[in-house]
Short mmCIF file of C-alpha atoms in Angstrom, two decimals:
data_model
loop_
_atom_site.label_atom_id
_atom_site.label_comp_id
_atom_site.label_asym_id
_atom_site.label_seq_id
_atom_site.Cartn_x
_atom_site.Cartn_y
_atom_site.Cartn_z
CA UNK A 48 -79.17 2.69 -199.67
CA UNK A 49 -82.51 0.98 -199.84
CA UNK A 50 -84.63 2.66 -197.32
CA UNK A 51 -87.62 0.17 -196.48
CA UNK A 52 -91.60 1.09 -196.25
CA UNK A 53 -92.35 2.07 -192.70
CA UNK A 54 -95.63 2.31 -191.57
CA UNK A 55 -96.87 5.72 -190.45
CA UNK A 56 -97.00 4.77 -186.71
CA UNK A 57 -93.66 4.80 -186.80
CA UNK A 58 -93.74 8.33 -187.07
CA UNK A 59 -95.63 8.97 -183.91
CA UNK A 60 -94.48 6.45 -181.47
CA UNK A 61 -92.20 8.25 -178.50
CA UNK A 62 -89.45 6.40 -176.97
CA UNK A 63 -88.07 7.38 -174.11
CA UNK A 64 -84.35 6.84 -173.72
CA UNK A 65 -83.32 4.89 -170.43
CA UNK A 66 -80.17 5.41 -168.20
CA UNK A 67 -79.02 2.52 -166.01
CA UNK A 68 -76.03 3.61 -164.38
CA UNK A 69 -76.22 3.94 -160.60
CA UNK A 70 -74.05 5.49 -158.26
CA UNK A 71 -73.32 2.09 -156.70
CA UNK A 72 -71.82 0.87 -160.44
CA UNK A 73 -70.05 4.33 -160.66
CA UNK A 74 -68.23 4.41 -157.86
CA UNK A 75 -65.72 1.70 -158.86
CA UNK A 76 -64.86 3.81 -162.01
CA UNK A 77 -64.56 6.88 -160.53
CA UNK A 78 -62.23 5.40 -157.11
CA UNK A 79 -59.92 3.62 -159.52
CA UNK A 80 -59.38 6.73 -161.71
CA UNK A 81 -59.06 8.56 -158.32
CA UNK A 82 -55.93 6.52 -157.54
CA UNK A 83 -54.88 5.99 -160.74
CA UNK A 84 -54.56 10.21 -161.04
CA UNK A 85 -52.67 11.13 -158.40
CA UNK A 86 -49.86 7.83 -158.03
CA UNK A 87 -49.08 9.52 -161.47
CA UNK A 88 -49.44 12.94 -160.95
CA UNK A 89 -52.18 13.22 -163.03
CA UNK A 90 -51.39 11.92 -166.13
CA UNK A 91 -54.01 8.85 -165.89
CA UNK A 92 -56.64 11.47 -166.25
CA UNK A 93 -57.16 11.40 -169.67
CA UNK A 94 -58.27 7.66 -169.21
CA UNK A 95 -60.21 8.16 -166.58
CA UNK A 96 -61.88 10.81 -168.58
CA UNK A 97 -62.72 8.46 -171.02
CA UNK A 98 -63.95 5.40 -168.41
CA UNK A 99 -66.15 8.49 -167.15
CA UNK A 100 -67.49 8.82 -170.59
CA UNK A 101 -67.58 5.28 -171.65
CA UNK A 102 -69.76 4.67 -168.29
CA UNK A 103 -72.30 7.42 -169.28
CA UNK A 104 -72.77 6.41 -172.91
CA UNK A 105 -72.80 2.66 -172.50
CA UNK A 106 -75.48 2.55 -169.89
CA UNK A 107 -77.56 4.99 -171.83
CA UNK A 108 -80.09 3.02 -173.87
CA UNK A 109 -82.48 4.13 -176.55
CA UNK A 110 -85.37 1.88 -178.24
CA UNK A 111 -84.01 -1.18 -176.72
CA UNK A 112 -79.86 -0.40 -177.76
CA UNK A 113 -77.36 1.15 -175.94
CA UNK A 114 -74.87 4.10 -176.88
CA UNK A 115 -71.46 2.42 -177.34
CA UNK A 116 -68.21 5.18 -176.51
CA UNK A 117 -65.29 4.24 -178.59
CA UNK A 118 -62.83 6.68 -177.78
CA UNK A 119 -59.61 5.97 -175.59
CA UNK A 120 -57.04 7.94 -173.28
CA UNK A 121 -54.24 7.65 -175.24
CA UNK A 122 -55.87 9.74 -177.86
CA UNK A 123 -56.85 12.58 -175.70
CA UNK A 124 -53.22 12.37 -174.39
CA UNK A 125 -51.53 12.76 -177.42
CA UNK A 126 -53.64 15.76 -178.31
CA UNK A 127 -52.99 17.48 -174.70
CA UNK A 128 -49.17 17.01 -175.70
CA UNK A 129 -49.60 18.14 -179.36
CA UNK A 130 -52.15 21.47 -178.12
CA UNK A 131 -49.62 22.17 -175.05
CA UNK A 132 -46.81 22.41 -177.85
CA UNK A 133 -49.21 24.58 -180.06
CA UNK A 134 -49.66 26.61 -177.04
CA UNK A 135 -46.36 27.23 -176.00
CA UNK A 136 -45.74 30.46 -178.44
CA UNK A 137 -48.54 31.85 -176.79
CA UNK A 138 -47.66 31.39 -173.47
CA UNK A 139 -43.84 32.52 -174.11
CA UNK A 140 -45.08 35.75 -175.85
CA UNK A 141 -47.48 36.27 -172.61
CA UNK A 142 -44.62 36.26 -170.51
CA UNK A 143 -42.05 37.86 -172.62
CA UNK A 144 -44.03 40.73 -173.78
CA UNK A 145 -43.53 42.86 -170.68
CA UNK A 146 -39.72 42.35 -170.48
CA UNK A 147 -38.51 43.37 -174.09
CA UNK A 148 -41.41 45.45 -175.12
CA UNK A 149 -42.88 49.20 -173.64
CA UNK A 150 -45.74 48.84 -171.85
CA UNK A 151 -48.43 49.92 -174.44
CA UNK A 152 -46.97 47.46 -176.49
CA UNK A 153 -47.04 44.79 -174.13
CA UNK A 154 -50.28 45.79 -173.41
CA UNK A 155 -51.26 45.63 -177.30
CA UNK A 156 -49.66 42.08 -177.60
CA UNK A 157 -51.67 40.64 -174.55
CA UNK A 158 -54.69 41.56 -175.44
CA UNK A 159 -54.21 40.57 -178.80
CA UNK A 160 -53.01 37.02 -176.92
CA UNK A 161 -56.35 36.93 -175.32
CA UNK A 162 -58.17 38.04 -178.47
CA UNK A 163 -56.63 34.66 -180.04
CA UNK A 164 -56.94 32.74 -177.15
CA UNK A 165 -60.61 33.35 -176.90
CA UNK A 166 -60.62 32.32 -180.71
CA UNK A 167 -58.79 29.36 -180.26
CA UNK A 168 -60.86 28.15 -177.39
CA UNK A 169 -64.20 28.38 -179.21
CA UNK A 170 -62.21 26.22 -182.10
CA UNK A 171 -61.44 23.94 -179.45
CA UNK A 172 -65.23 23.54 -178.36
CA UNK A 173 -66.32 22.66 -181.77
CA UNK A 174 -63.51 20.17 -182.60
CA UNK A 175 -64.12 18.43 -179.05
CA UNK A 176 -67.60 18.16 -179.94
CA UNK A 177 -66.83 16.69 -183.22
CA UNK A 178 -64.24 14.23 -181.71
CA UNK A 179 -66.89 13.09 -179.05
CA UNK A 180 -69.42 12.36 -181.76
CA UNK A 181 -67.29 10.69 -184.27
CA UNK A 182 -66.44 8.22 -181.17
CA UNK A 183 -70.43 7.76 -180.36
CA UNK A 184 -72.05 5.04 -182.12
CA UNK A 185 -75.80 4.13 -181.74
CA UNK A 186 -77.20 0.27 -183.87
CA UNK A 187 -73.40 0.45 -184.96
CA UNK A 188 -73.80 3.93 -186.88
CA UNK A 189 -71.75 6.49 -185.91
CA UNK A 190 -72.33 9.76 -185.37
CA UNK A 191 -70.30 12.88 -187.26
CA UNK A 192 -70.02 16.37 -187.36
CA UNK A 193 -69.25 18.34 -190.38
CA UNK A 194 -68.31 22.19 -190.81
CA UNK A 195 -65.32 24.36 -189.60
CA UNK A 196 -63.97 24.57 -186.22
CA UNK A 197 -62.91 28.15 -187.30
CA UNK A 198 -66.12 29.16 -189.05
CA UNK A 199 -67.89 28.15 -185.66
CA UNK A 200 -64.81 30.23 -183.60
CA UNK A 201 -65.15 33.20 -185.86
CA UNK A 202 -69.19 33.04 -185.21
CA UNK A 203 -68.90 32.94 -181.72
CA UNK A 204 -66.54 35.87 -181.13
CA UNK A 205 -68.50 38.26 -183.22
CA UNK A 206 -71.90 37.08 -181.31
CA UNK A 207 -70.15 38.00 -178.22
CA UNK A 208 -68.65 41.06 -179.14
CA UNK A 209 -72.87 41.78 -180.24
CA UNK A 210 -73.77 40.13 -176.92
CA UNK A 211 -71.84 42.75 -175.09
CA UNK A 212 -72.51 45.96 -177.11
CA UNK A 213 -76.08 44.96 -176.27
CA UNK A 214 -75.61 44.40 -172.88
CA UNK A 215 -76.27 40.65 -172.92
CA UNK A 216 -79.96 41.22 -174.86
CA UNK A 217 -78.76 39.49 -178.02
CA UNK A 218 -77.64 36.36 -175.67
CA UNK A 219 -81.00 34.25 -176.69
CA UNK A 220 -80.06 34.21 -180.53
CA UNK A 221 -76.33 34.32 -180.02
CA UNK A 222 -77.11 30.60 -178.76
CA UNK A 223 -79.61 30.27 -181.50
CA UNK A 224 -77.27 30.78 -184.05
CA UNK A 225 -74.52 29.07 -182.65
CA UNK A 226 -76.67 25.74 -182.07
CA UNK A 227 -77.93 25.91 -185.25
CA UNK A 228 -74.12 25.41 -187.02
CA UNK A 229 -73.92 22.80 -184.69
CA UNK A 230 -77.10 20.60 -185.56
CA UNK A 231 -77.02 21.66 -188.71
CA UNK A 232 -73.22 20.16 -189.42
CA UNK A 233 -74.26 17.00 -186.70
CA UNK A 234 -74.83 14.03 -188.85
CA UNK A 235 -76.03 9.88 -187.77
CA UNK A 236 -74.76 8.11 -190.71
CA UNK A 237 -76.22 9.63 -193.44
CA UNK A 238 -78.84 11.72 -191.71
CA UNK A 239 -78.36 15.04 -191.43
CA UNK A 240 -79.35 17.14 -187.80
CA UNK A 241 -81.25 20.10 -188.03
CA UNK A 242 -82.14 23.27 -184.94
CA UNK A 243 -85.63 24.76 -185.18
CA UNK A 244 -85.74 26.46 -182.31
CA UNK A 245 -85.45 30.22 -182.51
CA UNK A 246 -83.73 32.98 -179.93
CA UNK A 247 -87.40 34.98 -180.08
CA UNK A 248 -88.19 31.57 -177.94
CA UNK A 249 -85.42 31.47 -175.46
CA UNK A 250 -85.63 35.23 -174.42
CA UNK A 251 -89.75 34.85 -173.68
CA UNK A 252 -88.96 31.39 -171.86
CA UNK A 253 -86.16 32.86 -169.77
CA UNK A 254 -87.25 36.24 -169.32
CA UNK A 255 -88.59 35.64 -165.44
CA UNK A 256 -85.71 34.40 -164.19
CA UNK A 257 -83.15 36.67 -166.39
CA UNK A 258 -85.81 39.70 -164.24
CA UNK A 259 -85.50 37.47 -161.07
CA UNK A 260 -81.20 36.75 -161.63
CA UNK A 261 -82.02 41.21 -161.45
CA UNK A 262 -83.98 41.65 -158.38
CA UNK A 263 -82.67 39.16 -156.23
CA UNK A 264 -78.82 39.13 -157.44
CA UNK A 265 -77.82 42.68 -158.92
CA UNK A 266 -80.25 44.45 -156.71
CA UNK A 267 -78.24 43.51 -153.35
CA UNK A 268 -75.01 43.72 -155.06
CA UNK A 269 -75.80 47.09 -155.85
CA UNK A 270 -76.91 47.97 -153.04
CA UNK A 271 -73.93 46.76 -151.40
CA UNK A 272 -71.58 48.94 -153.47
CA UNK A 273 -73.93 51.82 -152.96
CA UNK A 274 -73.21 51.08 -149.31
CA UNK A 275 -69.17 51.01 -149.77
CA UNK A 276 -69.38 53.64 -151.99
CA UNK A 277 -70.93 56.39 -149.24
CA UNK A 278 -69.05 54.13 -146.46
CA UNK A 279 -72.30 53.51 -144.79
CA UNK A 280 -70.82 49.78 -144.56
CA UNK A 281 -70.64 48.26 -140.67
CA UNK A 282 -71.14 45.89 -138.65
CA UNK A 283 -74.86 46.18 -137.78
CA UNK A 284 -75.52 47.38 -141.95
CA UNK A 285 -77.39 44.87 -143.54
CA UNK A 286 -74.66 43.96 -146.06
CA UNK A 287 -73.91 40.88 -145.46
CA UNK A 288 -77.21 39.65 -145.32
CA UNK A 289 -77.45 40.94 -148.89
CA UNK A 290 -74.52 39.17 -149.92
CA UNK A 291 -75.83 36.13 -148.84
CA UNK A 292 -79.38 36.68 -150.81
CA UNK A 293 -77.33 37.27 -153.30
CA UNK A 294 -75.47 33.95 -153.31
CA UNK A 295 -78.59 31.71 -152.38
CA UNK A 296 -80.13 33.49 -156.06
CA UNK A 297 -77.31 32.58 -157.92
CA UNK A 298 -77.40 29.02 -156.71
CA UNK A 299 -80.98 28.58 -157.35
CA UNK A 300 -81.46 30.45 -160.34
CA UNK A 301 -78.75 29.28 -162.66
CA UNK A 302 -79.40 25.69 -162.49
CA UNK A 303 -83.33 26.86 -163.07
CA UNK A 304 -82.24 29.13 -166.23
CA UNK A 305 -80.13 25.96 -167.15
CA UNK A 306 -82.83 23.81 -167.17
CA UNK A 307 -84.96 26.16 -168.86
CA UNK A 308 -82.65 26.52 -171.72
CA UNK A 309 -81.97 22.31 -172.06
CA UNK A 310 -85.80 22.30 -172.55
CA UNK A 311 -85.43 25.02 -175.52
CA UNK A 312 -82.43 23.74 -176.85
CA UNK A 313 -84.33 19.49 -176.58
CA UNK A 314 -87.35 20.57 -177.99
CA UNK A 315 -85.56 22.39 -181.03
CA UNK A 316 -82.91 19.29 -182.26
CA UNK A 317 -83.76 16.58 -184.57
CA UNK A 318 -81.70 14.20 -186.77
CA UNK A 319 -83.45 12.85 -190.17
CA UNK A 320 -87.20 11.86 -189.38
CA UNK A 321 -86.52 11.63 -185.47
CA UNK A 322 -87.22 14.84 -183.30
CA UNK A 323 -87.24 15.13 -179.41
CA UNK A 324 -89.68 16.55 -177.48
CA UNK A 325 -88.81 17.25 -173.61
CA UNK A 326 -90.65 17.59 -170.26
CA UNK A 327 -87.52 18.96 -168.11
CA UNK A 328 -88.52 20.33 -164.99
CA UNK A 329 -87.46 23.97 -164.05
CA UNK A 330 -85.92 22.71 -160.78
CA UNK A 331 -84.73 19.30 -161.74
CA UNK A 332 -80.88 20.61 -161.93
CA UNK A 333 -81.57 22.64 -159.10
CA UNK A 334 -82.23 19.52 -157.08
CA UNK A 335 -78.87 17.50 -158.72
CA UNK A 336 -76.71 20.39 -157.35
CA UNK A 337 -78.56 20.37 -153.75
CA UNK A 338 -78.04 16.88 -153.53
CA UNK A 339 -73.91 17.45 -154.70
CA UNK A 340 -73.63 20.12 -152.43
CA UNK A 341 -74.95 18.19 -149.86
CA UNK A 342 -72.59 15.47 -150.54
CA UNK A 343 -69.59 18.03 -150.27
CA UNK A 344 -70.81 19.56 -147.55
CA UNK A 345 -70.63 16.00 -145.53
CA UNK A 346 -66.95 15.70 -147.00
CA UNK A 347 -66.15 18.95 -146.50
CA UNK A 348 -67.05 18.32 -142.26
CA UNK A 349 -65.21 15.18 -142.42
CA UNK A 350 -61.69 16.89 -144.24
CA UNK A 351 -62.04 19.65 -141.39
CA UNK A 352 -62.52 17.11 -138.67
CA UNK A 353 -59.73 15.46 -140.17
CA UNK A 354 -57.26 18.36 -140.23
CA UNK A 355 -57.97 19.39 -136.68
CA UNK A 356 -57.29 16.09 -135.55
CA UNK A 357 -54.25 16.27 -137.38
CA UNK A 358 -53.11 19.18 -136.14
CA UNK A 359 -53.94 18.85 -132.75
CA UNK A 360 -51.55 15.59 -133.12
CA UNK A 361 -48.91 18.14 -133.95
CA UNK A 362 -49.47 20.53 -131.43
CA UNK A 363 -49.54 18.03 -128.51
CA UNK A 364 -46.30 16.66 -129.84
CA UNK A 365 -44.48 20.05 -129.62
CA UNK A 366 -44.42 20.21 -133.66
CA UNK A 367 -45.79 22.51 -134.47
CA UNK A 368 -44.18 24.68 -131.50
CA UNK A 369 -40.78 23.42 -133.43
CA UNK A 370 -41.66 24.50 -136.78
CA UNK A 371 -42.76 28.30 -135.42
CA UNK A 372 -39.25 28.57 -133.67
CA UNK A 373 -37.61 27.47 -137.52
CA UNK A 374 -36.90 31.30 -139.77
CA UNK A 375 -38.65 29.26 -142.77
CA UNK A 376 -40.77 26.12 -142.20
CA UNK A 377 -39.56 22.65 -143.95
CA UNK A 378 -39.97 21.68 -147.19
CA UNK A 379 -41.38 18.49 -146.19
CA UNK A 380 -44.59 20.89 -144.89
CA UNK A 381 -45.01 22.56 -148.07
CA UNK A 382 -45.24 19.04 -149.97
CA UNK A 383 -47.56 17.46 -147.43
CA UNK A 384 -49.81 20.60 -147.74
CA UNK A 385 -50.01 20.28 -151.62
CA UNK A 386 -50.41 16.64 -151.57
CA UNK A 387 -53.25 16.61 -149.24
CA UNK A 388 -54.87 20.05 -151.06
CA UNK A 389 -54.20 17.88 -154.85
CA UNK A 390 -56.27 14.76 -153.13
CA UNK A 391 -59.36 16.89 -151.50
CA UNK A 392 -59.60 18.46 -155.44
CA UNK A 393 -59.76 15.27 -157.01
CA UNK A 394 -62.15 13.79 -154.56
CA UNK A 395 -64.61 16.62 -154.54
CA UNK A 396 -64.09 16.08 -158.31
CA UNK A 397 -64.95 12.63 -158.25
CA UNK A 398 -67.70 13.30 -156.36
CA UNK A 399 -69.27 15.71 -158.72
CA UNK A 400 -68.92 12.77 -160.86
CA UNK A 401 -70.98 10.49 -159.23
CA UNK A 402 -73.51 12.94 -157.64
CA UNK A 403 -73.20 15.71 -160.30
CA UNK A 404 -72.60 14.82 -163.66
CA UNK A 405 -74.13 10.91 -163.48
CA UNK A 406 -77.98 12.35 -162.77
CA UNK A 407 -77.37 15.18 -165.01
CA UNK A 408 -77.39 13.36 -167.84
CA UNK A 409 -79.80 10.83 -166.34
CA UNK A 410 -82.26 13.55 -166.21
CA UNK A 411 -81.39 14.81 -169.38
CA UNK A 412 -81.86 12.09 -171.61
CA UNK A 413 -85.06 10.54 -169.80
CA UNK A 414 -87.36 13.59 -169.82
CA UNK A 415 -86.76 13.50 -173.51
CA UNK A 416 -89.43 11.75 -175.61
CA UNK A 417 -87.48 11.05 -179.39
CA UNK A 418 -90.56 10.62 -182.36
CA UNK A 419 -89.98 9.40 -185.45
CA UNK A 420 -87.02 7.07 -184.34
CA UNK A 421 -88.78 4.20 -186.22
CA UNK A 422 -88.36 6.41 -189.44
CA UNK A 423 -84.56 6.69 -189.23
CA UNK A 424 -82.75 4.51 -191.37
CA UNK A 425 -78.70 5.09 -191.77
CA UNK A 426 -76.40 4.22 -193.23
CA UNK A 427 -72.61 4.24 -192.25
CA UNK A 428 -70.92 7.29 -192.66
CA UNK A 429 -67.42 7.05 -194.55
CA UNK A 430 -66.27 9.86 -193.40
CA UNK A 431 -63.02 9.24 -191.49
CA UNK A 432 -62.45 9.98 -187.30
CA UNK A 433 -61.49 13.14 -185.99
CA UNK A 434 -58.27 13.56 -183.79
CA UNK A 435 -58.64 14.44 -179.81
CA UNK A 436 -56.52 17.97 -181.19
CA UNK A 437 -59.53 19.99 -179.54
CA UNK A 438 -60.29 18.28 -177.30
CA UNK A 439 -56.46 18.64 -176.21
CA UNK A 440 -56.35 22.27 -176.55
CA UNK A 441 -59.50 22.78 -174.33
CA UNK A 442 -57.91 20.61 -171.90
CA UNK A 443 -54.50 22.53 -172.11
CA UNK A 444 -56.06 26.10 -171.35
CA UNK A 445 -58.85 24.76 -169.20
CA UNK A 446 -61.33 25.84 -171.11
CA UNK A 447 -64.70 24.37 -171.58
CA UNK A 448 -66.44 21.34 -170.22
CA UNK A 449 -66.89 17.67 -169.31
#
C-alpha cells in the first residue's frame, strides 16, 4: 500500500478518545436484555452480551470516528454449545473419578483435571481476546490478533507456578511478559502492536499499596488468627473491628492498585506510529465502585423492604403458619425462592452494567491521550475472523471477564 507524506505534526498531536454513552441511553439495553434473560432462562444472554458490547464500542469515538462492534449472539452461542460439549469429558471424569478409582488416584486425576482446566482457561482468555478484536473495527479496519492461544496458556501457567514459588514477587513481570505476547501478536490492519513497558516499572509503581494491601489487610487478618489460634477471641476482643479494617482495605485498595496498573499497562501499548499516553487517577476506579455500591446498596434496602412486606403478607394470612405445620414445605416455595433469587442476580448484574462497567471504560479510554494517530495508515487485514470457541469455553467454566 501507498502510504502518503504526513507532516511531522502529525506525530505529536494527542487526541483524546471520547465516550458518549450515558446511563440514561444504557438503560434501555440493559432492561430489555434483563427481560429478555430470564423469560428464557437465560439463554438470551449471549445477545445481550453482545448489545452490552455493541453499546460500549459504538459510542466510543476516536479522532472524530467511532468504534463499530460487529460481533453477534448467535456466535457466542454456538461456541458456549460447542465448549460445553468439549467440556463434558472433563466434567464426567471429575465426577467419576472417585467412584471407580482409589482415592490417591482420584486424587491424581483431579488435580490433573484442574491442572488442564487452568490451561484451558488461559487458552480461552487469549482466543476471547482475539475473537473480540477481529469483531472491532475502527475507519473500517479491523483489528486482529495473531499468535497461539496455547503458546499464551502454556506462558501463563509456568509464570504462575514462578509467581507462587516466589511468593507473588515475580507478579509485576509475569504481567509484563504476558502483555507483551499480547500487543505484540495485536495487529490494526497491517500495523503491528507493540508493549514497552517493563515489570521493573510495575513493582516500583505498585509497591505502596502492595506494603499498604500488608499493613492494613494481612496485618488484622493475622492478628485475628493469632487471636483464634490462643482462643483469646470474644465478644469484647477487638476482632471484629479488624475484620472490618480489613474489608474497607480491600475495597479501597484494589480498585487503587487497579488503576495503578491500567496507567502502566496505557502508557506501555502502541500500534504502528500511534502510542498512548495516560493520566488515570489512582482513585478514579475507586470512585466507579463507590458509586455501584451505592447503587446496590439502595436496591439492596428496597429487595429487603420488599421481602418483609412479603412475608409479613404471609404471616398475617396464616401461610406461613400452614407451611411450618407441612413435614416438607411445597414445591411451589422452592421455585418462587429461586425465581425471585435468579431476578435480584441479574438485576444487580445489570446494574453493574450501567453503574460499573459503562464509566469504567469511560474513564479508561478518556484519560488516555493516543500520539501519532495521524501517522497510522492501514490497510485491511486479510486475515480471516476468529470463531466465539473461547470465548464459549470461558463462558462455560465461568472463567474470566466481561
Amino acid at each position: 500500500m501507498d502510504i502518503p507524506a504526513v507532516s511531522d505534526s502529525s506525530w505529536t498531536e494527542s487526541v483524546r478518545p471520547k465516550f458518549h454513552g450515558s446511563a440514561r441511553a444504557m438503560f434501555p439495553v440493559v432492561l430489555k436484555g434483563l427481560f429478555l434473560t430470564i423469560i428464557t432462562l437465560g439463554i438470551y444472554r449471549f445477545w445481550y452480551m453482545t448489545n452490552v458490547r455493541r453499546f460500549l464500542w459504538n459510542n466510543t469515538e476516536v479522532d472524530g470516528d467511532f468504534l463499530e462492534y460487529t460481533g453477534r449472539g448467535v456466535e457466542l452461542f454456538i461456541g458456549f454449545l460447542i465448549a460445553v460439549a468439549v467440556l463434558v469429558p472433563f466434567y464426567a471424569m471429575l465426577f467419576l473419578a472417585p467412584l471407580y478409582m482409589g482415592a490417591e488416584a482420584a486424587a491424581v486425576a483431579q488435580g490433573l483435571y484442574g491442572f488442564a482446566l487452568l490451561l484451558l482457561a488461559q487458552y480461552a482468555l487469549y482466543r476471547a481476546r482475539r475473537y473480540r478484536l477481529t469483531r472491532t473495527i475502527w475507519r473500517g479496519v479491523r483489528f486482529q490478533q495473531s499468535g497461539s492461544g496455547w503458546g499464551y496458556a502454556w506462558r501463563s501457567l509456568l509464570w504462575l507456578i514462578l509467581t507462587v514459588l516466589t511468593l507473588g514477587l515475580a507478579y509485576p513481570w509475569m504481567r509484563a511478559g504476558l502483555e507483551r505476547y499480547k500487543m505484540t501478536n495485536t495487529w490494526y490492519g497491517d500495523q503491528q502492536g507493540a508493549f514497552s513497558a517493563t515489570g521493573g516499572q510495575l513493582f516500583w509503581r505498585t509497591l505502596l499499596v502492595w506494603l499498604a494491601a500488608l499493613v492494613v489487610i494481612g496485618g488484622p487478618i493475622a492478628f485475628v488468627a493469632g487471636m483464634e489460634a490462643t482462643g483469646n477471641i470474644g465478644a469484647a476482643s477487638p476482632a471484629h473491628a479488624l475484620i472490618l479494617v480489613s474489608v474497607i482495605g480491600f475495597i479501597v485498595l484494589v480498585p487503587v492498585y487497579w488503576a495503578v496498573e491500567f496507567r502502566w499497562w496505557a502508557n506501555g501499548c502502541s500500534v504502528g506510529p500511534a502510542a498512548a499516553a495516560c493520566d488515570l487517577g489512582n482513585f478514579a476506579f475507586f470512585k466507579v465502585y463507590l458509586g455501584y455500591l451505592g447503587v446496590a446498596l439502595l436496591f439492596g434496602l428496597v429487595v429487603g423492604a420488599i421481602g418483609l412486606g412479603i412475608g409479613f403478607a404471609l404471616h398475617s394470612g396464616g401461610v406461613l403458619e400452614g407451611m411450618a405445620a407441612q413435614a416438607r414445605p411445597p414445591v411451589v416455595f422452592f421455585v418462587a425462592f429461586g425465581a425471585f433469587y435468579f431476578l435480584v442476580g441479574l438485576v444487580f448484574a445489570a446494574l453493574w452494567q450501567v453503574f460499573g462497567v459503562r464509566p469504567i471504560w469511560r474513564k479508561s479510554f478518556e484519560s488516555c491521550e493516543i500520539r501519532g494517530l495521524g501517522a497510522l495508515m492501514a490497510a485491511q487485514s486479510v486475515t480471516p475472523e476468529a470463531n466465539a470457541f473461547g470465548e464459549g469455553i470461558a463462558d462455560a467454566i465461568d472463567f474470566g471477564g466481561f
